[in-house]
């Protein structure tokens, strides 16, 4: 206590407020460190409803939005995987795996891809496509596109077909 310090009470209050803020930040950091990797949206909702300083508000809102989006996508994702698996198309499961938000069937997709890649039809189709593309044979490439079952090289075949068409156009009369 200082008789010459008229602001002593205000300074003491300010010091206590700073201490309380530091304590609140430490507590929120501890809570955030505990829930940061959680997969339950309710934990982030509780944090957002009860935070004092809300130091991790943006991260919590982003995580909550991502978890909610993944939950909404789960049903559609599962349905699309079932249809892709029944189609026995190699490109579909690969695309699905690279873009799935929830990826609940990730292991099933990897197993399906491995199974399809090990299938003799994939190798036979790849060899037939390589031969057709190597010769730039438009009829063979079109035939491959019409008859492929797994169609792993569809993009490559379409690119080769476009190249053949461009060559045929440029070979015409001027």
Coordinates of N, CA, C and O in Angstrom, one line a residue:
X1 N 0.8 -1.2 0.0 CA 0.0 0.0 0.0 C 0.9 1.2 0.0 O 1.8 1.4 0.8
X2 N 0.6 2.1 -0.9 CA 1.4 3.3 -1.1 C 0.5 4.5 -1.0 O -0.4 4.7 -1.7
X3 N 0.8 5.4 0.0 CA -0.1 6.6 0.2 C 0.1 7.6 -1.0 O -0.8 8.4 -1.2
X4 N 1.1 7.5 -1.7 CA 1.3 8.4 -2.8 C 0.9 7.9 -4.2 O 1.1 8.5 -5.2
X5 N 0.3 6.7 -4.2 CA -0.2 6.1 -5.5 C -1.7 6.1 -5.5 O -2.4 5.1 -5.0
X6 N -2.3 7.1 -6.1 CA -3.8 7.1 -6.1 C -4.4 6.0 -7.0 O -5.5 5.6 -6.9
X7 N -3.6 5.5 -7.9 CA -4.0 4.4 -8.9 C -3.7 3.0 -8.4 O -3.9 2.1 -9.2
X8 N -3.3 2.9 -7.1 CA -2.9 1.5 -6.6 C -4.1 0.5 -6.8 O -3.8 -0.6 -7.3
X9 N -5.3 0.9 -6.5 CA -6.4 -0.1 -6.6 C -6.6 -0.4 -8.0 O -6.8 -1.6 -8.4
X10 N -6.6 0.5 -8.9 CA -6.8 0.2 -10.4 C -5.7 -0.6 -10.9 O -5.9 -1.6 -11.7
X11 N -4.5 -0.4 -10.5 CA -3.3 -1.2 -11.0 C -3.5 -2.6 -10.4 O -3.2 -3.6 -11.1
X12 N -3.9 -2.7 -9.2 CA -4.1 -4.1 -8.6 C -5.2 -4.8 -9.3 O -5.0 -6.0 -9.6
X13 N -6.3 -4.1 -9.6 CA -7.3 -4.8 -10.4 C -6.8 -5.2 -11.8 O -7.2 -6.3 -12.3
X14 N -6.1 -4.3 -12.4 CA -5.5 -4.7 -13.7 C -4.6 -5.9 -13.7 O -4.7 -6.8 -14.5
X15 N -3.8 -6.0 -12.6 CA -2.9 -7.1 -12.5 C -3.7 -8.4 -12.2 O -3.3 -9.4 -12.8
X16 N -4.7 -8.3 -11.4 CA -5.6 -9.5 -11.2 C -6.3 -9.9 -12.5 O -6.4 -11.1 -12.9
X17 N -6.7 -8.9 -13.3 CA -7.4 -9.2 -14.6 C -6.4 -9.9 -15.6 O -6.8 -10.9 -16.2
X18 N -5.2 -9.4 -15.6 CA -4.2 -10.1 -16.4 C -3.9 -11.5 -16.0 O -3.8 -12.4 -16.8
X19 N -3.8 -11.7 -14.7 CA -3.6 -13.1 -14.2 C -4.8 -14.0 -14.5 O -4.6 -15.1 -14.9
X20 N -6.0 -13.4 -14.4 CA -7.2 -14.3 -14.7 C -7.2 -14.6 -16.2 O -7.6 -15.7 -16.5
X21 N -6.8 -13.7 -17.0 CA -6.8 -13.9 -18.4 C -5.7 -15.0 -18.8 O -6.0 -15.9 -19.6
X22 N -4.6 -14.9 -18.2 CA -3.5 -15.9 -18.4 C -4.0 -17.3 -18.0 O -3.8 -18.3 -18.6
X23 N -4.7 -17.3 -16.8 CA -5.2 -18.6 -16.3 C -6.3 -19.2 -17.3 O -6.2 -20.3 -17.6
X24 N -7.1 -18.3 -17.7 CA -8.2 -18.7 -18.7 C -7.6 -19.2 -20.0 O -8.0 -20.3 -20.5
X25 N -6.5 -18.6 -20.5 CA -5.9 -19.0 -21.7 C -5.2 -20.4 -21.5 O -5.3 -21.2 -22.3
X26 N -4.5 -20.6 -20.3 CA -3.9 -21.9 -20.0 C -5.0 -23.0 -20.0 O -4.8 -24.0 -20.5
X27 N -6.1 -22.7 -19.3 CA -7.2 -23.7 -19.3 C -7.8 -24.0 -20.6 O -8.0 -25.1 -21.0
X28 N -8.0 -22.9 -21.4 CA -8.5 -23.2 -22.8 C -7.5 -23.9 -23.6 O -7.9 -24.8 -24.4
X29 N -6.3 -23.6 -23.5 CA -5.3 -24.4 -24.3 C -5.2 -25.8 -23.9 O -5.1 -26.7 -24.7
X30 N -5.4 -26.1 -22.6 CA -5.4 -27.5 -22.1 C -6.7 -28.2 -22.7 O -6.6 -29.3 -23.2
X31 N -7.8 -27.5 -22.7 CA -9.0 -28.1 -23.2 C -8.8 -28.3 -24.7 O -9.2 -29.4 -25.3
X32 N -8.3 -27.3 -25.4 CA -8.1 -27.5 -26.9 C -7.2 -28.6 -27.2 O -7.4 -29.4 -28.1
X33 N -6.1 -28.7 -26.5 CA -5.1 -29.8 -26.7 C -5.8 -31.2 -26.5 O -5.4 -32.1 -27.2
X34 N -6.8 -31.2 -25.6 CA -7.5 -32.5 -25.4 C -8.5 -32.8 -26.5 O -8.6 -34.0 -26.9
X35 N -9.1 -31.8 -27.0 CA -10.2 -32.1 -28.0 C -9.8 -31.9 -29.5 O -10.5 -32.3 -30.4
X36 N -8.6 -31.3 -29.7 CA -8.2 -31.0 -31.1 C -8.4 -32.1 -32.1 O -8.8 -31.9 -33.2
X37 N -8.0 -33.3 -31.8 CA -8.1 -34.4 -32.7 C -9.4 -35.2 -32.6 O -9.5 -36.3 -33.3
X38 N -10.3 -34.8 -31.8 CA -11.5 -35.6 -31.6 C -12.4 -35.6 -32.8 O -12.3 -34.7 -33.7
X39 N -13.2 -36.7 -32.9 CA -14.0 -36.8 -34.1 C -15.5 -36.6 -33.8 O -16.4 -36.9 -34.6
X40 N -15.8 -36.2 -32.5 CA -17.2 -36.0 -32.1 C -17.5 -34.5 -32.1 O -16.9 -33.7 -31.4
X41 N -18.4 -34.1 -33.0 CA -18.7 -32.6 -33.1 C -19.2 -32.0 -31.8 O -19.0 -30.8 -31.6
X42 N -19.9 -32.8 -31.0 CA -20.4 -32.2 -29.7 C -19.3 -31.6 -28.9 O -19.5 -30.6 -28.2
X43 N -18.1 -32.2 -28.9 CA -17.0 -31.6 -28.0 C -16.6 -30.2 -28.5 O -16.3 -29.4 -27.7
X44 N -16.6 -30.0 -29.8 CA -16.3 -28.7 -30.3 C -17.4 -27.7 -30.1 O -17.2 -26.5 -29.8
X45 N -18.6 -28.2 -30.1 CA -19.8 -27.3 -29.8 C -19.7 -26.9 -28.4 O -20.0 -25.7 -28.1
X46 N -19.4 -27.8 -27.5 CA -19.4 -27.4 -26.0 C -18.2 -26.4 -25.8 O -18.4 -25.4 -25.1
X47 N -17.1 -26.6 -26.5 CA -16.0 -25.7 -26.3 C -16.4 -24.3 -26.8 O -16.2 -23.3 -26.1
X48 N -17.1 -24.2 -28.0 CA -17.5 -22.9 -28.5 C -18.5 -22.2 -27.6 O -18.6 -21.0 -27.5
X49 N -19.4 -23.0 -27.0 CA -20.5 -22.5 -26.2 C -19.9 -22.0 -24.8 O -20.5 -21.1 -24.2
X50 N -18.8 -22.6 -24.4 CA -18.3 -22.3 -23.0 C -17.0 -21.6 -22.9 O -16.5 -21.3 -21.8
X51 N -16.3 -21.3 -24.1 CA -15.0 -20.7 -24.0 C -15.1 -19.2 -23.5 O -16.1 -18.6 -23.7
X52 N -14.1 -18.8 -22.8 CA -14.1 -17.5 -22.2 C -13.3 -16.5 -23.2 O -13.9 -15.5 -23.6
X53 N -12.1 -16.9 -23.5 CA -11.4 -16.1 -24.5 C -11.6 -16.5 -25.9 O -11.4 -15.7 -26.8
X54 N -12.0 -17.8 -26.1 CA -12.2 -18.3 -27.4 C -11.0 -18.2 -28.3 O -11.1 -17.8 -29.5
X55 N -9.8 -18.5 -27.8 CA -8.5 -18.4 -28.5 C -8.5 -19.3 -29.7 O -7.7 -19.1 -30.6
X56 N -9.2 -20.4 -29.6 CA -9.2 -21.4 -30.7 C -10.5 -21.5 -31.4 O -10.9 -22.5 -32.0
X57 N -11.3 -20.4 -31.4 CA -12.6 -20.3 -32.1 C -12.5 -20.7 -33.5 O -13.3 -21.6 -34.0
X58 N -11.6 -20.1 -34.3 CA -11.6 -20.4 -35.7 C -11.2 -21.8 -36.0 O -11.9 -22.5 -36.9
X59 N -10.3 -22.4 -35.3 CA -9.9 -23.8 -35.5 C -11.1 -24.7 -35.1 O -11.4 -25.7 -35.8
X60 N -11.8 -24.4 -34.0 CA -12.9 -25.2 -33.5 C -14.0 -25.1 -34.6 O -14.6 -26.2 -34.9
X61 N -14.3 -24.0 -35.1 CA -15.4 -23.8 -36.1 C -15.0 -24.6 -37.3 O -15.9 -25.2 -37.9
X62 N -13.8 -24.5 -37.8 CA -13.4 -25.2 -39.0 C -13.5 -26.7 -38.8 O -13.9 -27.4 -39.7
X63 N -13.0 -27.2 -37.6 CA -13.1 -28.6 -37.3 C -14.5 -29.1 -37.3 O -14.9 -30.1 -37.8
X64 N -15.4 -28.3 -36.6 CA -16.8 -28.6 -36.5 C -17.4 -28.7 -37.9 O -18.2 -29.6 -38.2
X65 N -17.1 -27.7 -38.7 CA -17.7 -27.7 -40.1 C -17.2 -28.9 -40.9 O -18.0 -29.5 -41.6
X66 N -15.9 -29.3 -40.8 CA -15.4 -30.4 -41.5 C -16.0 -31.7 -41.0 O -16.4 -32.6 -41.8
X67 N -16.2 -31.8 -39.7 CA -16.9 -33.0 -39.2 C -18.3 -33.1 -39.6 O -18.8 -34.2 -40.0
X68 N -19.0 -32.0 -39.6 CA -20.4 -32.0 -40.0 C -20.5 -32.3 -41.5 O -21.4 -33.0 -42.0
X69 N -19.6 -31.8 -42.3 CA -19.6 -32.1 -43.8 C -19.4 -33.5 -44.0 O -20.0 -34.2 -44.9
X70 N -18.4 -34.1 -43.3 CA -18.1 -35.5 -43.4 C -19.3 -36.4 -43.1 O -19.6 -37.4 -43.7
X71 N -20.0 -36.0 -42.0 CA -21.2 -36.8 -41.6 C -22.3 -36.7 -42.7 O -22.9 -37.7 -43.0
X72 N -22.5 -35.6 -43.2 CA -23.5 -35.4 -44.3 C -23.1 -36.2 -45.5 O -24.0 -36.7 -46.2
X73 N -21.8 -36.3 -45.8 CA -21.3 -37.0 -47.0 C -21.3 -38.5 -46.8 O -21.2 -39.2 -47.8
X74 N -21.3 -39.0 -45.6 CA -21.2 -40.4 -45.4 C -22.2 -41.3 -46.1 O -21.8 -42.3 -46.8
X75 N -23.4 -40.9 -46.1 CA -24.5 -41.8 -46.7 C -24.3 -41.8 -48.2 O -24.3 -42.8 -48.9
X76 N -24.1 -40.6 -48.8 CA -23.9 -40.5 -50.3 C -22.6 -41.2 -50.7 O -22.5 -41.9 -51.7
X77 N -21.6 -41.1 -49.8 CA -20.3 -41.7 -50.1 C -20.4 -43.2 -50.1 O -19.9 -43.9 -51.0
X78 N -21.1 -43.8 -49.1 CA -21.3 -45.2 -49.0 C -22.0 -45.7 -50.2 O -21.7 -46.8 -50.8
X79 N -23.1 -45.0 -50.6 CA -23.9 -45.4 -51.7 C -23.0 -45.4 -53.0 O -23.1 -46.3 -53.9
X80 N -22.3 -44.3 -53.2 CA -21.4 -44.3 -54.4 C -20.4 -45.3 -54.5 O -20.1 -45.9 -55.5
X81 N -19.8 -45.7 -53.3 CA -18.8 -46.8 -53.3 C -19.5 -48.1 -53.7 O -18.9 -48.9 -54.4
X82 N -20.6 -48.4 -53.2 CA -21.3 -49.6 -53.5 C -21.5 -49.7 -55.0 O -21.3 -50.8 -55.6
X83 N -22.0 -48.6 -55.6 CA -22.2 -48.7 -57.1 C -20.9 -48.8 -57.8 O -20.8 -49.5 -58.8
X84 N -19.8 -48.2 -57.4 CA -18.5 -48.3 -58.0 C -18.0 -49.7 -57.9 O -17.4 -50.2 -58.8
X85 N -18.1 -50.3 -56.7 CA -17.6 -51.6 -56.5 C -18.4 -52.6 -57.4 O -17.7 -53.5 -57.9
X86 N -19.6 -52.4 -57.6 CA -20.4 -53.4 -58.5 C -20.1 -53.2 -59.9 O -20.2 -54.1 -60.7
X87 N -19.6 -52.0 -60.3 CA -19.3 -51.7 -61.7 C -18.0 -52.3 -62.1 O -17.7 -52.5 -63.3
X88 N -17.2 -52.7 -61.2 CA -15.9 -53.3 -61.4 C -15.0 -52.4 -62.4 O -14.3 -52.9 -63.3
X89 N -15.0 -51.1 -62.1 CA -14.3 -50.2 -62.9 C -13.1 -49.7 -62.0 O -13.3 -49.3 -60.9
X90 N -11.9 -49.8 -62.5 CA -10.7 -49.4 -61.7 C -10.6 -47.9 -61.5 O -10.2 -47.5 -60.5
X91 N -11.0 -47.1 -62.5 CA -10.9 -45.7 -62.4 C -11.8 -45.1 -61.3 O -11.4 -44.2 -60.6
X92 N -13.0 -45.6 -61.3 CA -14.0 -45.2 -60.3 C -13.5 -45.3 -58.8 O -13.5 -44.3 -58.1
X93 N -13.1 -46.5 -58.4 CA -12.6 -46.6 -57.0 C -11.4 -45.7 -56.7 O -11.3 -45.2 -55.6
X94 N -10.5 -45.5 -57.7 CA -9.4 -44.7 -57.5 C -9.8 -43.2 -57.3 O -9.3 -42.5 -56.4
X95 N -10.7 -42.8 -58.2 CA -11.2 -41.4 -58.0 C -12.0 -41.2 -56.7 O -11.8 -40.2 -56.0
X96 N -12.8 -42.2 -56.3 CA -13.5 -42.2 -55.1 C -12.6 -42.1 -53.9 O -12.8 -41.2 -53.0
X97 N -11.5 -42.8 -53.9 CA -10.5 -42.9 -52.8 C -9.8 -41.5 -52.7 O -9.5 -41.1 -51.6
X98 N -9.5 -40.9 -53.8 CA -8.8 -39.6 -53.8 C -9.7 -38.4 -53.4 O -9.2 -37.4 -53.0
X99 N -11.0 -38.6 -53.4 CA -11.9 -37.5 -53.1 C -12.9 -37.7 -52.0 O -13.7 -36.8 -51.7
X100 N -12.8 -38.9 -51.3 CA -13.8 -39.1 -50.3 C -13.6 -38.3 -49.0 O -12.5 -38.2 -48.6
X101 N -14.6 -37.6 -48.5 CA -14.4 -36.8 -47.3 C -14.3 -37.6 -46.0 O -13.5 -37.3 -45.2
X102 N -15.2 -38.6 -45.9 CA -15.2 -39.4 -44.7 C -14.4 -40.7 -44.9 O -13.7 -41.2 -43.9
X103 N -14.4 -41.3 -46.0 CA -13.6 -42.5 -46.4 C -13.8 -43.7 -45.4 O -12.9 -44.3 -45.0
X104 N -15.1 -43.9 -45.1 CA -15.4 -45.0 -44.2 C -15.1 -46.4 -44.9 O -14.8 -47.3 -44.2
X105 N -15.1 -46.4 -46.2 CA -14.8 -47.7 -46.9 C -13.4 -47.7 -47.5 O -13.2 -48.3 -48.6
X106 N -12.5 -46.9 -46.9 CA -11.2 -46.8 -47.5 C -10.5 -48.1 -47.7 O -9.9 -48.4 -48.8
X107 N -10.5 -49.0 -46.7 CA -9.8 -50.3 -46.8 C -10.5 -51.1 -47.9 O -9.8 -51.8 -48.6
X108 N -11.8 -51.1 -47.9 CA -12.5 -51.8 -49.0 C -12.2 -51.3 -50.4 O -12.0 -52.1 -51.3
X109 N -12.0 -50.0 -50.5 CA -11.7 -49.5 -51.8 C -10.2 -49.9 -52.2 O -10.0 -50.3 -53.3
X110 N -9.3 -49.9 -51.2 CA -7.9 -50.3 -51.5 C -7.9 -51.8 -51.9 O -7.2 -52.2 -52.8
X111 N -8.7 -52.6 -51.2 CA -8.7 -54.0 -51.5 C -9.3 -54.2 -52.9 O -8.8 -55.1 -53.7
X112 N -10.4 -53.5 -53.2 CA -11.0 -53.6 -54.6 C -10.0 -53.2 -55.7 O -9.9 -53.9 -56.7
X113 N -9.3 -52.1 -55.4 CA -8.3 -51.7 -56.4 C -7.2 -52.7 -56.6 O -6.9 -53.1 -57.7
X114 N -6.7 -53.3 -55.5 CA -5.7 -54.3 -55.6 C -6.2 -55.6 -56.3 O -5.5 -56.1 -57.2
X115 N -7.5 -55.9 -56.0 CA -8.1 -57.1 -56.7 C -8.2 -56.8 -58.2 O -7.9 -57.7 -59.0
X116 N -8.7 -55.6 -58.6 CA -8.9 -55.3 -60.0 C -7.5 -55.2 -60.7 O -7.4 -55.7 -61.8
X117 N -6.5 -54.7 -60.0 CA -5.2 -54.6 -60.6 C -4.6 -56.0 -60.9 O -3.8 -56.2 -61.8
X118 N -4.9 -56.9 -60.0 CA -4.4 -58.3 -60.1 C -5.1 -59.1 -61.1 O -4.7 -60.1 -61.6
X119 N -6.3 -58.6 -61.5 CA -7.1 -59.3 -62.5 C -6.4 -59.4 -63.8 O -5.9 -58.4 -64.3
X120 N -6.5 -60.5 -64.5 CA -5.8 -60.7 -65.8 C -6.4 -59.8 -66.8 O -5.8 -59.4 -67.8
X121 N -7.7 -59.4 -66.7 CA -8.4 -58.5 -67.7 C -7.7 -57.2 -67.7 O -7.6 -56.6 -68.8
X122 N -7.3 -56.7 -66.5 CA -6.7 -55.4 -66.5 C -5.4 -55.4 -67.3 O -5.1 -54.5 -68.1
X123 N -4.6 -56.4 -67.1 CA -3.3 -56.5 -67.8 C -3.6 -56.7 -69.3 O -2.9 -56.1 -70.1
X124 N -4.5 -57.5 -69.7 CA -4.9 -57.7 -71.1 C -5.3 -56.4 -71.7 O -4.9 -56.1 -72.8
X125 N -6.2 -55.7 -71.0 CA -6.7 -54.4 -71.6 C -5.5 -53.4 -71.7 O -5.4 -52.7 -72.7
X126 N -4.6 -53.4 -70.7 CA -3.5 -52.5 -70.7 C -2.6 -52.8 -71.9 O -2.1 -51.9 -72.6
X127 N -2.3 -54.1 -72.1 CA -1.5 -54.5 -73.3 C -2.1 -54.1 -74.6 O -1.5 -53.6 -75.5
X128 N -3.4 -54.4 -74.7 CA -4.1 -54.1 -76.0 C -4.1 -52.6 -76.2 O -3.9 -52.1 -77.4
X129 N -4.3 -51.8 -75.2 CA -4.3 -50.3 -75.3 C -2.9 -49.9 -75.7 O -2.7 -49.0 -76.6
X130 N -1.9 -50.4 -75.1 CA -0.5 -50.0 -75.4 C -0.2 -50.3 -76.8 O 0.4 -49.4 -77.5
X131 N -0.6 -51.4 -77.3 CA -0.4 -51.8 -78.7 C -1.1 -50.8 -79.7 O -0.5 -50.2 -80.6
X132 N -2.4 -50.5 -79.4 CA -3.2 -49.6 -80.2 C -2.6 -48.2 -80.2 O -2.5 -47.5 -81.2
X133 N -2.2 -47.7 -79.0 CA -1.7 -46.4 -78.9 C -0.3 -46.3 -79.5 O 0.0 -45.3 -80.2
X134 N 0.5 -47.3 -79.3 CA 1.8 -47.3 -79.9 C 1.8 -47.2 -81.4 O 2.6 -46.6 -82.1
X135 N 0.8 -47.8 -82.1 CA 0.6 -47.8 -83.5 C -0.2 -46.6 -84.0 O -0.3 -46.3 -85.2
X136 N -0.8 -45.9 -83.0 CA -1.7 -44.8 -83.3 C -2.8 -45.2 -84.2 O -3.1 -44.5 -85.2
X137 N -3.3 -46.4 -83.9 CA -4.4 -47.0 -84.7 C -5.7 -46.6 -84.3 O -6.2 -47.0 -83.2
X138 N -6.4 -45.7 -85.0 CA -7.7 -45.1 -84.6 C -8.7 -46.2 -84.4 O -9.4 -46.2 -83.4
X139 N -8.8 -47.1 -85.3 CA -9.8 -48.2 -85.2 C -9.6 -49.0 -84.0 O -10.5 -49.4 -83.3
X140 N -8.3 -49.4 -83.7 CA -8.0 -50.2 -82.6 C -8.3 -49.5 -81.3 O -8.9 -50.1 -80.3
X141 N -8.0 -48.2 -81.2 CA -8.3 -47.4 -80.0 C -9.8 -47.3 -79.8 O -10.3 -47.5 -78.7
X142 N -10.5 -47.0 -80.8 CA -12.0 -46.9 -80.7 C -12.6 -48.2 -80.3 O -13.5 -48.3 -79.5
X143 N -12.0 -49.3 -80.9 CA -12.5 -50.7 -80.5 C -12.2 -50.9 -79.0 O -13.0 -51.5 -78.3
X144 N -11.0 -50.5 -78.6 CA -10.7 -50.7 -77.1 C -11.7 -50.0 -76.3 O -12.1 -50.5 -75.3
X145 N -12.0 -48.7 -76.6 CA -12.9 -47.9 -75.8 C -14.3 -48.5 -75.8 O -14.9 -48.5 -74.7
X146 N -14.7 -49.1 -76.9 CA -16.0 -49.7 -76.9 C -16.1 -51.1 -76.1 O -17.1 -51.4 -75.6
X147 N -15.0 -51.8 -76.1 CA -15.0 -53.1 -75.5 C -14.4 -53.2 -74.1 O -14.5 -54.3 -73.5
X148 N -13.8 -52.2 -73.6 CA -13.1 -52.4 -72.3 C -14.1 -52.6 -71.2 O -15.2 -52.1 -71.2
X149 N -13.7 -53.5 -70.3 CA -14.5 -53.8 -69.1 C -14.1 -53.0 -67.9 O -14.9 -52.5 -67.1
X150 N -12.8 -53.0 -67.7 CA -12.2 -52.3 -66.5 C -11.9 -50.8 -66.9 O -12.0 -49.9 -66.1
X151 N -11.4 -50.6 -68.1 CA -11.2 -49.3 -68.7 C -10.3 -48.4 -67.9 O -10.5 -47.2 -67.7
X152 N -9.2 -49.0 -67.4 CA -8.2 -48.3 -66.6 C -7.5 -47.2 -67.4 O -7.1 -46.2 -66.9
X153 N -7.3 -47.4 -68.7 CA -6.6 -46.4 -69.5 C -7.5 -45.6 -70.4 O -7.1 -45.0 -71.4
X154 N -8.7 -45.3 -69.9 CA -9.7 -44.6 -70.7 C -9.1 -43.2 -71.1 O -9.2 -42.8 -72.2
X155 N -8.6 -42.5 -70.1 CA -8.0 -41.1 -70.4 C -6.9 -41.2 -71.4 O -6.9 -40.4 -72.4
X156 N -6.0 -42.2 -71.3 CA -4.9 -42.3 -72.2 C -5.5 -42.6 -73.6 O -5.0 -42.1 -74.6
X157 N -6.5 -43.5 -73.7 CA -7.1 -43.8 -75.0 C -7.7 -42.6 -75.6 O -7.6 -42.4 -76.8
X158 N -8.4 -41.8 -74.9 CA -9.1 -40.6 -75.4 C -8.1 -39.6 -75.9 O -8.3 -38.9 -76.9
X159 N -7.0 -39.5 -75.1 CA -5.9 -38.5 -75.5 C -5.3 -39.0 -76.8 O -5.0 -38.2 -77.7
X160 N -5.0 -40.3 -76.9 CA -4.4 -40.8 -78.2 C -5.4 -40.7 -79.3 O -4.9 -40.3 -80.5
X161 N -6.7 -40.9 -79.1 CA -7.7 -40.7 -80.2 C -7.7 -39.2 -80.6 O -7.8 -39.0 -81.8
X162 N -7.6 -38.3 -79.7 CA -7.5 -36.9 -80.1 C -6.3 -36.6 -80.9 O -6.3 -35.8 -81.9
X163 N -5.2 -37.2 -80.5 CA -3.9 -37.0 -81.2 C -4.0 -37.5 -82.7 O -3.6 -36.9 -83.6
X164 N -4.6 -38.7 -82.8 CA -4.8 -39.3 -84.1 C -5.7 -38.4 -85.0 O -5.4 -38.2 -86.2
X165 N -6.8 -37.9 -84.4 CA -7.7 -37.1 -85.1 C -7.0 -35.8 -85.6 O -7.2 -35.3 -86.7
X166 N -6.2 -35.2 -84.7 CA -5.4 -34.0 -85.1 C -4.4 -34.3 -86.2 O -4.3 -33.5 -87.1
X167 N -3.8 -35.5 -86.2 CA -2.9 -35.9 -87.2 C -3.6 -36.1 -88.5 O -3.1 -35.7 -89.6
X168 N -4.8 -36.7 -88.5 CA -5.6 -36.9 -89.7 C -6.0 -35.6 -90.3 O -6.0 -35.5 -91.5
X169 N -6.4 -34.7 -89.4 CA -6.8 -33.4 -89.9 C -5.7 -32.6 -90.6 O -5.9 -31.9 -91.6
X170 N -4.5 -32.7 -90.0 CA -3.4 -31.9 -90.5 C -2.8 -32.6 -91.7 O -2.1 -32.0 -92.5
X171 N -3.1 -33.9 -91.9 CA -2.6 -34.6 -93.1 C -3.4 -34.3 -94.4 O -3.1 -34.7 -95.5
X172 N -4.6 -33.7 -94.2 CA -5.5 -33.5 -95.3 C -5.0 -32.4 -96.2 O -3.9 -31.8 -96.0
X173 N -5.7 -32.1 -97.3 CA -5.2 -31.1 -98.2 C -5.3 -29.7 -97.6 O -6.1 -29.4 -96.8
X174 N -4.4 -28.9 -98.1 CA -4.3 -27.5 -97.5 C -5.3 -26.6 -98.1 O -5.7 -26.7 -99.2

